[in-house]
Amino acid sequence: MELDKMVNGHCEKRSEEDGFDCLENMAEREEFLPKKTNDKKETEFTDFVGKTSFGMSIFNLSNAIMGSGILGLAYAMSNTGIILFLILIVLIAILSAYSIHLLLKSAGVVGIRAYEQLGYRAFGSAGKILAACVITVHNIGAMSSYLFIVKMELPAVIKGLLDKEINSEWYVNGGYLIIIVSISIILPLALMRHLGYLGYTSGFSLTCMIFFLISVIYKKFVTLCSLESFSISTNTTDMPPLTTTHTPTNYTHSNTCEAKLITLTPQAAYTIPILAFAFVCHPEVLPIYTELKNPSKKRMQNVANISILAMFVMYLLTAIFGYLTFYGAVNDELLKSYSTDDTLMLCVRLAVLMAVTLTVPVVLFPIRRAVQQLLFPDKPFHWARHIAIAVVLLTLVNILVIFVPDIRDIFGVIGATSAPSLIFILPGIFYIRIVPEEQEPLKSRPKIQAAMFAALGFIFMVMSITSITIQWVAGDSSVRGH
Ligand SMILES: NC(=O)CC[C@H](N)C(=O)O
């Protein structure tokens, strides 16, 4: 793939990533800013011609929303009951769409289509650094959750394929397996200069998740609830063993095959973080807007609303059918609840494994770009730096994943910190700063709404961090007490 050119203030896009780099450079040089018009006509981005159709953009954004979060939703539902979960998922989906409205309106005012650049326009270098750091932390969390699935599910697949009960061999040790997968598959892909086919246009993971959903629904109707076989564990720090029986994490709240409409267990602390994590796609919204054919704010908002609605339906079905299969004994990572002997679930595991493994490099690229921009701005591309950042990041994430006991800890921490920042706080405060006072005074309704939105995100963040910390401390003391 050839390099991009910025010719006479125009971006000639030859690849996804370079397209954004080029746009960013232009935005920083203020050459990309639209001329102020007196009539309130929406800003048109005439310098860059997007070629992606409306339908394809919906597909791309849906793919950006969908990720490992889907595996935690049945667990989230088991801790709040069906009705409370329903209220929360509707709320988060609507707020997520409103957040995209704020991002699109801010981007329309200044003519910028990258999340970090909005930070730059709102608060100068500090804003750009803040946005880049939040995206970096978030993507490291997302990468960790994907690798965590490999750590849990690859041993299950190997056991299923070998068709025997082996627990002590090195090749069913998740820790060793993620190191092998990282070196042999993820690192070579992460070393590519451009994302190419691995970019967000790849629909492979979405297809795998549809297969996963259909299997979860099917399994609900063929699985008898047999809670007698669940081993009850109150130990949250032990590595959950992979056996053919279900091994729920901290399973203390329900031992009946009865769906609870409303309940509130101590683990409900993870529900909002899991939901927030599952709906994050916001750093991808502006790049997808850039690619959209005949772009307008209204058209892109429609893309976002349809994608969020589609993923909302998928998430809700997964949560309901996953919960109604295992009830209170469902695991924080849904796949872990299914037997390793089951051939259908073996195929689902394989599909999900392939999807998440191929997604890790996709999530790594924006981190590397952010690190490069933060630590080595103005430095031209250099292979040594390109490789070194990927190696350091992968090593860090591997160490993290080996030592983290449960995927809910990753969902919890990321969903309580970077996810509310990306969805609520940053879009809210960027909007207030970027939309000029002449257009919307500080006390105008949209700006007050945006301020309340950012405040709500802050409240979610503080509430989630506090309740998860309490949950950890209580969990630790209960472990010590045993
Ligand atoms: N890539 C990401 O931002 C991870 C969040 C994504 N919504 C998920 O559920 O996995």
Short mmCIF file of C-alpha atoms and ligand atoms in Angstrom, two decimals:
data_model
loop_
_atom_site.label_atom_id
_atom_site.label_comp_id
_atom_site.label_asym_id
_atom_site.label_seq_id
_atom_site.Cartn_x
_atom_site.Cartn_y
_atom_site.Cartn_z
CA MET A 1 0.00 0.00 0.00
CA GLU A 2 1.30 3.40 -0.90
CA LEU A 3 1.66 6.35 1.38
CA ASP A 4 -0.86 9.11 1.65
CA LYS A 5 -0.32 12.43 0.07
CA MET A 6 -1.45 15.79 1.32
CA VAL A 7 -1.58 17.71 -1.92
CA ASN A 8 -2.58 21.36 -1.93
CA GLY A 9 -4.42 20.92 1.31
CA HIS A 10 -6.26 17.83 0.14
CA CYS A 11 -5.94 14.29 1.48
CA GLU A 12 -5.56 11.61 -1.12
CA LYS A 13 -6.51 8.58 0.82
CA ARG A 14 -4.74 5.35 -0.01
CA SER A 15 -5.38 3.46 3.21
CA GLU A 16 -7.60 3.75 6.28
CA GLU A 17 -4.91 4.65 8.76
CA ASP A 18 -3.03 7.02 6.56
CA GLY A 19 -6.27 8.71 5.68
CA PHE A 20 -6.81 9.61 9.32
CA ASP A 21 -3.20 10.64 9.83
CA CYS A 22 -3.44 12.94 6.89
CA LEU A 23 -6.72 14.42 8.10
CA GLU A 24 -5.26 14.94 11.54
CA ASN A 25 -2.21 16.72 10.18
CA MET A 26 -4.41 19.00 8.19
CA ALA A 27 -6.66 19.69 11.14
CA GLU A 28 -3.67 20.60 13.28
CA ARG A 29 -2.39 22.97 10.64
CA GLU A 30 -5.84 24.53 10.61
CA GLU A 31 -5.96 24.04 6.86
CA PHE A 32 -8.85 21.70 7.22
CA LEU A 33 -11.05 24.11 9.08
CA PRO A 34 -14.21 25.12 7.29
CA LYS A 35 -14.75 28.70 6.36
CA LYS A 36 -17.16 30.38 8.73
CA THR A 37 -20.53 30.86 7.13
CA ASN A 38 -23.11 33.31 8.33
CA ASP A 39 -26.10 31.16 7.56
CA LYS A 40 -26.12 28.24 10.01
CA LYS A 41 -25.47 25.74 7.27
CA GLU A 42 -23.84 22.58 8.51
CA THR A 43 -20.13 22.28 7.86
CA GLU A 44 -19.32 20.24 4.80
CA PHE A 45 -16.06 18.32 4.60
CA THR A 46 -15.37 18.95 0.97
CA ASP A 47 -11.62 18.23 1.23
CA PHE A 48 -12.12 14.55 1.83
CA VAL A 49 -14.45 12.40 -0.17
CA GLY A 50 -15.79 9.41 1.73
CA LYS A 51 -16.71 6.38 -0.31
CA THR A 52 -18.41 4.06 2.18
CA SER A 53 -22.11 3.48 1.70
CA PHE A 54 -24.73 4.02 4.39
CA GLY A 55 -25.24 0.26 4.88
CA MET A 56 -21.52 -0.50 5.03
CA SER A 57 -21.01 2.27 7.60
CA ILE A 58 -23.70 0.70 9.80
CA PHE A 59 -21.85 -2.59 9.48
CA ASN A 60 -18.52 -0.95 10.37
CA LEU A 61 -19.89 0.86 13.40
CA SER A 62 -21.72 -2.26 14.62
CA ASN A 63 -18.43 -4.08 14.33
CA ALA A 64 -16.73 -1.35 16.38
CA ILE A 65 -19.39 -1.64 19.11
CA MET A 66 -19.40 -5.43 19.27
CA GLY A 67 -16.63 -7.02 21.29
CA SER A 68 -15.80 -9.01 24.36
CA GLY A 69 -18.37 -7.05 26.37
CA ILE A 70 -21.10 -9.32 24.99
CA LEU A 71 -19.67 -12.24 27.01
CA GLY A 72 -20.23 -10.44 30.32
CA LEU A 73 -23.85 -9.40 29.80
CA ALA A 74 -25.60 -12.56 31.06
CA TYR A 75 -23.53 -12.27 34.27
CA ALA A 76 -24.53 -8.60 34.54
CA MET A 77 -28.18 -9.62 34.20
CA SER A 78 -27.87 -12.36 36.82
CA ASN A 79 -26.78 -9.77 39.36
CA THR A 80 -29.55 -7.24 38.79
CA GLY A 81 -32.46 -9.34 37.56
CA ILE A 82 -34.15 -9.02 34.17
CA ILE A 83 -36.10 -5.78 34.72
CA LEU A 84 -33.32 -3.72 36.29
CA PHE A 85 -30.92 -4.92 33.60
CA LEU A 86 -33.43 -3.98 30.90
CA ILE A 87 -33.76 -0.46 32.32
CA LEU A 88 -29.97 -0.06 32.52
CA ILE A 89 -29.22 -1.40 29.03
CA VAL A 90 -31.90 0.87 27.46
CA LEU A 91 -30.50 3.83 29.40
CA ILE A 92 -26.88 3.18 28.38
CA ALA A 93 -27.84 2.60 24.72
CA ILE A 94 -29.79 5.91 24.56
CA LEU A 95 -27.02 7.82 26.34
CA SER A 96 -24.47 6.27 24.00
CA ALA A 97 -26.43 7.58 20.99
CA TYR A 98 -26.70 11.04 22.61
CA SER A 99 -22.94 11.01 23.18
CA ILE A 100 -22.44 10.40 19.44
CA HIS A 101 -24.73 13.38 18.77
CA LEU A 102 -22.44 15.55 20.92
CA LEU A 103 -19.33 14.26 19.12
CA LEU A 104 -20.82 14.83 15.68
CA LYS A 105 -21.99 18.33 16.55
CA SER A 106 -18.57 19.27 17.96
CA ALA A 107 -16.84 17.75 14.91
CA GLY A 108 -19.22 19.68 12.64
CA VAL A 109 -18.34 23.01 14.26
CA VAL A 110 -14.57 22.67 13.95
CA GLY A 111 -14.30 20.36 10.95
CA ILE A 112 -12.30 17.67 12.70
CA ARG A 113 -12.89 13.97 12.53
CA ALA A 114 -10.66 12.39 15.13
CA TYR A 115 -11.46 12.04 18.84
CA GLU A 116 -8.04 13.25 20.04
CA GLN A 117 -8.24 16.27 17.76
CA LEU A 118 -11.50 17.31 19.39
CA GLY A 119 -9.58 17.28 22.68
CA TYR A 120 -6.94 19.51 21.06
CA ARG A 121 -9.56 21.99 19.86
CA ALA A 122 -11.30 22.05 23.24
CA PHE A 123 -8.34 22.26 25.63
CA GLY A 124 -5.17 22.55 23.51
CA SER A 125 -2.35 20.04 23.98
CA ALA A 126 -3.66 19.02 27.43
CA GLY A 127 -6.98 17.96 25.87
CA LYS A 128 -5.25 15.98 23.15
CA ILE A 129 -3.00 14.22 25.69
CA LEU A 130 -6.00 13.49 27.93
CA ALA A 131 -8.01 11.96 25.07
CA ALA A 132 -5.00 9.96 23.83
CA CYS A 133 -4.32 8.62 27.35
CA VAL A 134 -7.94 7.60 27.90
CA ILE A 135 -8.06 5.84 24.50
CA THR A 136 -4.74 4.11 25.31
CA VAL A 137 -5.96 2.87 28.69
CA HIS A 138 -9.26 1.77 27.18
CA ASN A 139 -7.69 -0.13 24.31
CA ILE A 140 -5.15 -1.80 26.63
CA GLY A 141 -8.18 -2.94 28.67
CA ALA A 142 -10.01 -4.15 25.54
CA MET A 143 -6.87 -5.99 24.38
CA SER A 144 -6.57 -7.59 27.82
CA SER A 145 -10.18 -8.75 27.74
CA TYR A 146 -9.65 -10.35 24.30
CA LEU A 147 -6.47 -12.11 25.46
CA PHE A 148 -8.26 -13.17 28.62
CA ILE A 149 -10.82 -14.97 26.46
CA VAL A 150 -7.94 -16.77 24.72
CA LYS A 151 -6.53 -17.71 28.14
CA MET A 152 -9.89 -19.18 29.20
CA GLU A 153 -11.15 -20.69 25.97
CA LEU A 154 -8.09 -22.06 24.17
CA PRO A 155 -7.46 -24.68 26.90
CA ALA A 156 -11.17 -25.60 26.70
CA VAL A 157 -10.91 -26.04 22.92
CA ILE A 158 -7.75 -28.18 23.23
CA LYS A 159 -9.38 -30.34 25.90
CA GLY A 160 -12.49 -30.69 23.74
CA LEU A 161 -10.43 -31.67 20.69
CA LEU A 162 -8.24 -34.15 22.57
CA ASP A 163 -11.40 -35.56 24.08
CA LYS A 164 -9.89 -36.38 27.44
CA GLU A 165 -9.65 -34.96 30.90
CA ILE A 166 -6.25 -33.29 31.15
CA ASN A 167 -5.58 -30.42 33.49
CA SER A 168 -1.90 -30.53 34.33
CA GLU A 169 -0.21 -30.51 30.89
CA TRP A 170 1.49 -27.31 29.75
CA TYR A 171 -0.60 -27.19 26.56
CA VAL A 172 -3.80 -26.66 28.55
CA ASN A 173 -2.28 -23.91 30.66
CA GLY A 174 -3.90 -20.63 29.59
CA GLY A 175 -0.88 -18.57 30.67
CA TYR A 176 1.53 -20.43 28.36
CA LEU A 177 -1.02 -20.49 25.56
CA ILE A 178 -1.51 -16.71 25.44
CA ILE A 179 2.26 -16.21 25.23
CA ILE A 180 2.44 -18.67 22.31
CA VAL A 181 -0.56 -17.07 20.54
CA SER A 182 0.86 -13.58 21.14
CA ILE A 183 4.25 -14.44 19.64
CA SER A 184 3.09 -16.61 16.75
CA ILE A 185 -0.09 -14.87 15.57
CA ILE A 186 -0.70 -11.49 17.18
CA LEU A 187 2.82 -10.04 17.03
CA PRO A 188 3.37 -10.70 13.28
CA LEU A 189 -0.01 -9.11 12.52
CA ALA A 190 0.71 -6.19 14.84
CA LEU A 191 4.01 -5.56 13.01
CA MET A 192 2.27 -4.84 9.71
CA ARG A 193 2.71 -1.26 8.62
CA HIS A 194 -1.01 -0.78 7.91
CA LEU A 195 -4.11 -2.43 9.22
CA GLY A 196 -5.26 -3.37 5.72
CA TYR A 197 -7.87 -6.12 5.77
CA LEU A 198 -7.70 -6.23 9.54
CA GLY A 199 -9.25 -2.78 9.78
CA TYR A 200 -12.63 -2.12 11.18
CA THR A 201 -14.19 -3.10 7.87
CA SER A 202 -13.49 -6.72 8.67
CA GLY A 203 -16.86 -8.25 9.48
CA PHE A 204 -15.48 -11.58 10.55
CA SER A 205 -15.90 -11.01 14.28
CA LEU A 206 -19.49 -9.83 13.83
CA THR A 207 -20.31 -13.02 11.90
CA CYS A 208 -18.73 -15.11 14.66
CA MET A 209 -20.75 -13.29 17.29
CA ILE A 210 -23.98 -13.93 15.35
CA PHE A 211 -23.08 -17.64 15.32
CA PHE A 212 -22.37 -17.36 19.07
CA LEU A 213 -25.78 -15.73 19.68
CA ILE A 214 -27.69 -18.35 17.67
CA SER A 215 -25.92 -21.12 19.62
CA VAL A 216 -26.66 -19.45 22.97
CA ILE A 217 -30.37 -19.26 22.05
CA TYR A 218 -30.38 -22.88 20.84
CA LYS A 219 -28.60 -24.09 23.98
CA LYS A 220 -31.21 -22.50 26.22
CA PHE A 221 -33.82 -24.87 24.78
CA VAL A 222 -31.75 -28.05 24.95
CA THR A 223 -30.03 -27.55 28.30
CA LEU A 224 -31.77 -28.66 31.45
CA CYS A 225 -31.09 -26.52 34.48
CA SER A 226 -28.99 -28.74 36.73
CA LEU A 227 -27.65 -26.56 39.46
CA GLU A 228 -26.66 -29.62 41.49
CA SER A 229 -23.61 -29.90 39.24
CA PHE A 230 -22.46 -26.36 39.89
CA SER A 231 -19.57 -26.16 42.26
CA ILE A 232 -20.12 -23.29 44.66
CA SER A 233 -17.10 -21.08 45.12
CA THR A 234 -16.65 -17.99 47.24
CA ASN A 235 -13.02 -17.61 46.30
CA THR A 236 -12.64 -14.73 43.88
CA THR A 237 -8.88 -14.84 43.62
CA ASP A 238 -8.39 -18.44 42.59
CA MET A 239 -8.01 -19.18 38.90
CA PRO A 240 -11.32 -20.70 37.86
CA PRO A 241 -10.67 -24.32 36.91
CA LEU A 242 -11.80 -25.47 33.48
CA THR A 243 -13.82 -28.55 34.10
CA THR A 244 -16.81 -30.08 32.41
CA THR A 245 -19.04 -28.89 35.23
CA HIS A 246 -19.99 -25.25 35.58
CA THR A 247 -17.80 -23.29 37.91
CA PRO A 248 -19.44 -19.98 38.65
CA THR A 249 -17.37 -17.15 40.03
CA ASN A 250 -18.34 -16.19 43.55
CA TYR A 251 -21.64 -17.96 43.16
CA THR A 252 -23.43 -17.04 46.34
CA HIS A 253 -26.64 -15.36 45.41
CA SER A 254 -28.91 -17.92 43.80
CA ASN A 255 -29.13 -21.64 43.63
CA THR A 256 -32.48 -22.04 41.94
CA CYS A 257 -33.42 -22.48 38.32
CA GLU A 258 -35.61 -19.44 38.59
CA ALA A 259 -35.24 -16.24 36.63
CA LYS A 260 -35.19 -13.25 38.96
CA LEU A 261 -37.04 -10.19 37.70
CA ILE A 262 -35.35 -7.90 40.19
CA THR A 263 -32.47 -8.74 42.46
CA LEU A 264 -29.40 -6.93 43.68
CA THR A 265 -26.32 -8.96 44.54
CA PRO A 266 -23.01 -7.43 45.66
CA GLN A 267 -21.66 -8.26 42.18
CA ALA A 268 -24.23 -5.85 40.70
CA ALA A 269 -21.34 -3.36 41.10
CA TYR A 270 -20.07 -4.72 37.77
CA THR A 271 -23.31 -4.25 35.82
CA ILE A 272 -22.97 -0.60 34.77
CA PRO A 273 -19.23 -0.97 33.97
CA ILE A 274 -19.93 -4.08 31.83
CA LEU A 275 -22.73 -2.28 29.98
CA ALA A 276 -20.66 0.87 29.48
CA PHE A 277 -17.74 -1.21 28.19
CA ALA A 278 -20.03 -3.10 25.81
CA PHE A 279 -21.30 0.08 24.14
CA VAL A 280 -17.98 1.89 23.69
CA CYS A 281 -17.27 2.63 20.03
CA HIS A 282 -16.84 6.39 20.32
CA PRO A 283 -13.22 6.73 19.16
CA GLU A 284 -14.29 4.99 15.91
CA VAL A 285 -17.31 7.20 15.21
CA LEU A 286 -15.44 10.14 13.66
CA PRO A 287 -13.18 7.98 11.42
CA ILE A 288 -16.29 6.15 10.16
CA TYR A 289 -17.96 9.55 9.57
CA THR A 290 -14.92 10.54 7.50
CA GLU A 291 -15.45 7.51 5.29
CA LEU A 292 -19.19 7.98 4.84
CA LYS A 293 -20.45 8.78 1.35
CA ASN A 294 -22.51 12.03 1.13
CA PRO A 295 -21.72 12.82 4.78
CA SER A 296 -24.02 14.90 6.92
CA LYS A 297 -24.50 14.94 10.65
CA LYS A 298 -28.04 13.63 10.31
CA ARG A 299 -26.96 10.75 8.07
CA MET A 300 -24.16 9.76 10.45
CA GLN A 301 -26.49 10.00 13.45
CA ASN A 302 -28.81 7.59 11.64
CA VAL A 303 -25.88 5.23 11.06
CA ALA A 304 -25.12 5.41 14.79
CA ASN A 305 -28.73 4.95 15.91
CA ILE A 306 -29.27 1.91 13.69
CA SER A 307 -25.95 0.31 14.75
CA ILE A 308 -26.67 0.90 18.43
CA LEU A 309 -30.18 -0.51 18.03
CA ALA A 310 -28.89 -3.62 16.21
CA MET A 311 -26.21 -4.26 18.85
CA PHE A 312 -28.73 -3.53 21.61
CA VAL A 313 -30.93 -6.35 20.25
CA MET A 314 -27.96 -8.74 20.02
CA TYR A 315 -26.78 -7.85 23.52
CA LEU A 316 -30.22 -8.22 25.03
CA LEU A 317 -30.85 -11.61 23.40
CA THR A 318 -27.43 -12.91 24.51
CA ALA A 319 -27.99 -11.70 28.07
CA ILE A 320 -31.53 -13.10 28.35
CA PHE A 321 -30.83 -16.50 26.80
CA GLY A 322 -27.46 -16.87 28.55
CA TYR A 323 -29.11 -16.02 31.87
CA LEU A 324 -32.09 -18.31 31.26
CA THR A 325 -29.69 -21.20 30.57
CA PHE A 326 -27.62 -20.94 33.76
CA TYR A 327 -29.62 -18.54 35.96
CA GLY A 328 -27.72 -17.37 39.04
CA ALA A 329 -24.82 -19.68 38.25
CA VAL A 330 -23.82 -17.99 35.00
CA ASN A 331 -20.13 -17.13 34.67
CA ASP A 332 -18.67 -13.64 34.20
CA GLU A 333 -17.48 -14.91 30.81
CA LEU A 334 -20.52 -16.65 29.35
CA LEU A 335 -18.62 -19.24 27.28
CA LYS A 336 -16.98 -20.54 30.45
CA SER A 337 -20.40 -21.73 31.61
CA TYR A 338 -20.76 -24.26 28.78
CA SER A 339 -19.39 -27.78 28.92
CA THR A 340 -16.10 -28.47 27.13
CA ASP A 341 -17.55 -31.77 25.81
CA ASP A 342 -20.15 -30.11 23.66
CA THR A 343 -19.31 -30.14 19.93
CA LEU A 344 -21.48 -27.15 19.02
CA MET A 345 -19.98 -25.06 21.81
CA LEU A 346 -16.52 -26.25 20.73
CA CYS A 347 -17.17 -24.71 17.30
CA VAL A 348 -18.51 -21.53 18.93
CA ARG A 349 -15.42 -21.34 21.12
CA LEU A 350 -13.20 -21.74 18.06
CA ALA A 351 -15.10 -19.02 16.16
CA VAL A 352 -14.96 -16.59 19.09
CA LEU A 353 -11.26 -17.40 19.62
CA MET A 354 -10.43 -16.60 16.01
CA ALA A 355 -12.46 -13.40 16.16
CA VAL A 356 -10.85 -12.10 19.33
CA THR A 357 -7.32 -13.12 18.29
CA LEU A 358 -7.65 -11.18 15.02
CA THR A 359 -9.13 -8.21 16.87
CA VAL A 360 -6.15 -7.80 19.22
CA PRO A 361 -3.89 -6.19 16.54
CA VAL A 362 -6.78 -3.96 15.45
CA VAL A 363 -7.04 -2.62 19.00
CA LEU A 364 -3.25 -2.34 19.28
CA PHE A 365 -2.89 0.01 16.28
CA PRO A 366 -4.64 3.05 17.84
CA ILE A 367 -2.62 2.58 21.07
CA ARG A 368 0.63 2.61 19.11
CA ARG A 369 -0.49 5.68 17.20
CA ALA A 370 -1.41 7.46 20.45
CA VAL A 371 1.91 6.47 22.09
CA GLN A 372 3.80 7.64 19.01
CA GLN A 373 1.96 10.96 18.98
CA LEU A 374 2.48 11.48 22.70
CA LEU A 375 6.11 10.41 23.06
CA PHE A 376 7.55 10.96 19.58
CA PRO A 377 5.49 13.70 17.88
CA ASP A 378 7.09 15.00 14.65
CA LYS A 379 9.34 11.93 14.36
CA PRO A 380 8.99 10.15 10.99
CA PHE A 381 8.03 6.48 10.78
CA HIS A 382 10.73 4.15 12.00
CA TRP A 383 10.52 0.35 11.95
CA ALA A 384 12.49 -0.06 15.22
CA ARG A 385 10.04 2.18 17.08
CA HIS A 386 7.05 0.55 15.37
CA ILE A 387 8.22 -2.93 16.46
CA ALA A 388 9.41 -1.91 19.93
CA ILE A 389 6.06 -0.32 20.88
CA ALA A 390 4.15 -3.42 19.75
CA VAL A 391 6.50 -5.75 21.70
CA VAL A 392 6.30 -3.65 24.88
CA LEU A 393 2.50 -3.37 24.67
CA LEU A 394 2.00 -7.08 24.07
CA THR A 395 4.38 -8.00 26.90
CA LEU A 396 2.54 -5.67 29.27
CA VAL A 397 -0.88 -7.02 28.32
CA ASN A 398 0.32 -10.65 28.60
CA ILE A 399 1.63 -10.06 32.13
CA LEU A 400 -1.63 -8.32 33.06
CA VAL A 401 -3.80 -11.13 31.68
CA ILE A 402 -1.75 -13.88 33.34
CA PHE A 403 -2.24 -12.30 36.76
CA VAL A 404 -5.85 -11.07 36.49
CA PRO A 405 -8.12 -13.73 38.03
CA ASP A 406 -11.45 -12.93 36.36
CA ILE A 407 -12.53 -11.14 33.20
CA ARG A 408 -15.02 -9.15 35.28
CA ASP A 409 -12.04 -7.37 36.88
CA ILE A 410 -11.04 -6.11 33.43
CA PHE A 411 -14.62 -5.17 32.52
CA GLY A 412 -15.00 -3.59 35.95
CA VAL A 413 -11.87 -1.42 35.91
CA ILE A 414 -12.12 -0.32 32.27
CA GLY A 415 -15.90 0.01 32.39
CA ALA A 416 -15.65 2.18 35.50
CA THR A 417 -12.85 4.46 34.30
CA SER A 418 -12.09 4.86 30.59
CA ALA A 419 -15.52 3.79 29.27
CA PRO A 420 -17.54 6.50 31.12
CA SER A 421 -14.84 9.02 30.17
CA LEU A 422 -15.08 8.15 26.47
CA ILE A 423 -18.89 7.97 26.39
CA PHE A 424 -19.97 10.69 28.82
CA ILE A 425 -17.35 12.98 30.29
CA LEU A 426 -15.11 13.84 27.31
CA PRO A 427 -17.90 14.29 24.70
CA GLY A 428 -19.81 16.48 27.21
CA ILE A 429 -16.93 18.78 28.09
CA PHE A 430 -15.57 18.91 24.52
CA TYR A 431 -19.03 20.00 23.31
CA ILE A 432 -19.28 22.79 25.89
CA ARG A 433 -15.85 24.12 24.93
CA ILE A 434 -16.01 23.65 21.16
CA VAL A 435 -19.47 24.99 20.26
CA PRO A 436 -18.96 28.78 20.27
CA GLU A 437 -20.81 30.90 22.83
CA GLU A 438 -22.26 33.08 20.05
CA GLN A 439 -23.94 30.01 18.66
CA GLU A 440 -24.98 28.45 21.96
CA PRO A 441 -24.48 30.45 25.17
CA LEU A 442 -23.28 28.62 28.25
CA LYS A 443 -26.75 28.76 29.75
CA SER A 444 -28.50 27.45 26.64
CA ARG A 445 -30.41 24.17 26.93
CA PRO A 446 -28.05 22.01 24.80
CA LYS A 447 -25.02 23.12 26.83
CA ILE A 448 -26.72 22.58 30.18
CA GLN A 449 -27.74 19.13 28.94
CA ALA A 450 -24.16 18.39 27.88
CA ALA A 451 -22.91 19.51 31.31
CA MET A 452 -25.46 17.27 33.03
CA PHE A 453 -24.41 14.42 30.75
CA ALA A 454 -20.75 14.83 31.71
CA ALA A 455 -21.76 15.04 35.39
CA LEU A 456 -23.80 11.83 35.03
CA GLY A 457 -20.73 10.10 33.59
CA PHE A 458 -18.70 11.33 36.55
CA ILE A 459 -21.34 9.99 38.97
CA PHE A 460 -21.34 6.59 37.19
CA MET A 461 -17.56 6.56 37.39
CA VAL A 462 -17.35 7.36 41.11
CA MET A 463 -20.22 4.98 41.94
CA SER A 464 -18.71 2.12 39.95
CA ILE A 465 -15.15 2.61 41.27
CA THR A 466 -16.45 2.77 44.85
CA SER A 467 -18.70 -0.29 44.59
CA ILE A 468 -16.08 -2.39 42.80
CA THR A 469 -13.46 -1.45 45.42
CA ILE A 470 -15.90 -2.40 48.20
CA GLN A 471 -16.60 -5.65 46.36
CA TRP A 472 -12.85 -6.40 46.09
CA VAL A 473 -12.18 -5.61 49.74
CA ALA A 474 -15.20 -7.66 50.87
CA GLY A 475 -14.17 -10.50 48.51
CA ASP A 476 -10.59 -10.45 49.84
CA SER A 477 -11.68 -10.50 53.46
CA SER A 478 -14.10 -13.35 52.75
CA VAL A 479 -11.21 -15.25 51.13
CA ARG A 480 -9.03 -14.56 54.16
CA GLY A 481 -11.89 -15.62 56.40
CA HIS A 482 -11.97 -19.08 54.80
N1 LIG B 1 -12.77 -2.08 21.33
C1 LIG B 1 -13.39 -1.57 22.34
O1 LIG B 1 -13.50 -0.38 22.48
C2 LIG B 1 -14.00 -2.54 23.33
C3 LIG B 1 -15.41 -2.19 23.62
C4 LIG B 1 -16.39 -3.01 22.83
N2 LIG B 1 -17.63 -2.33 22.85
C5 LIG B 1 -16.53 -4.39 23.43
O2 LIG B 1 -17.58 -4.77 23.85
O3 LIG B 1 -15.59 -5.16 23.47
#
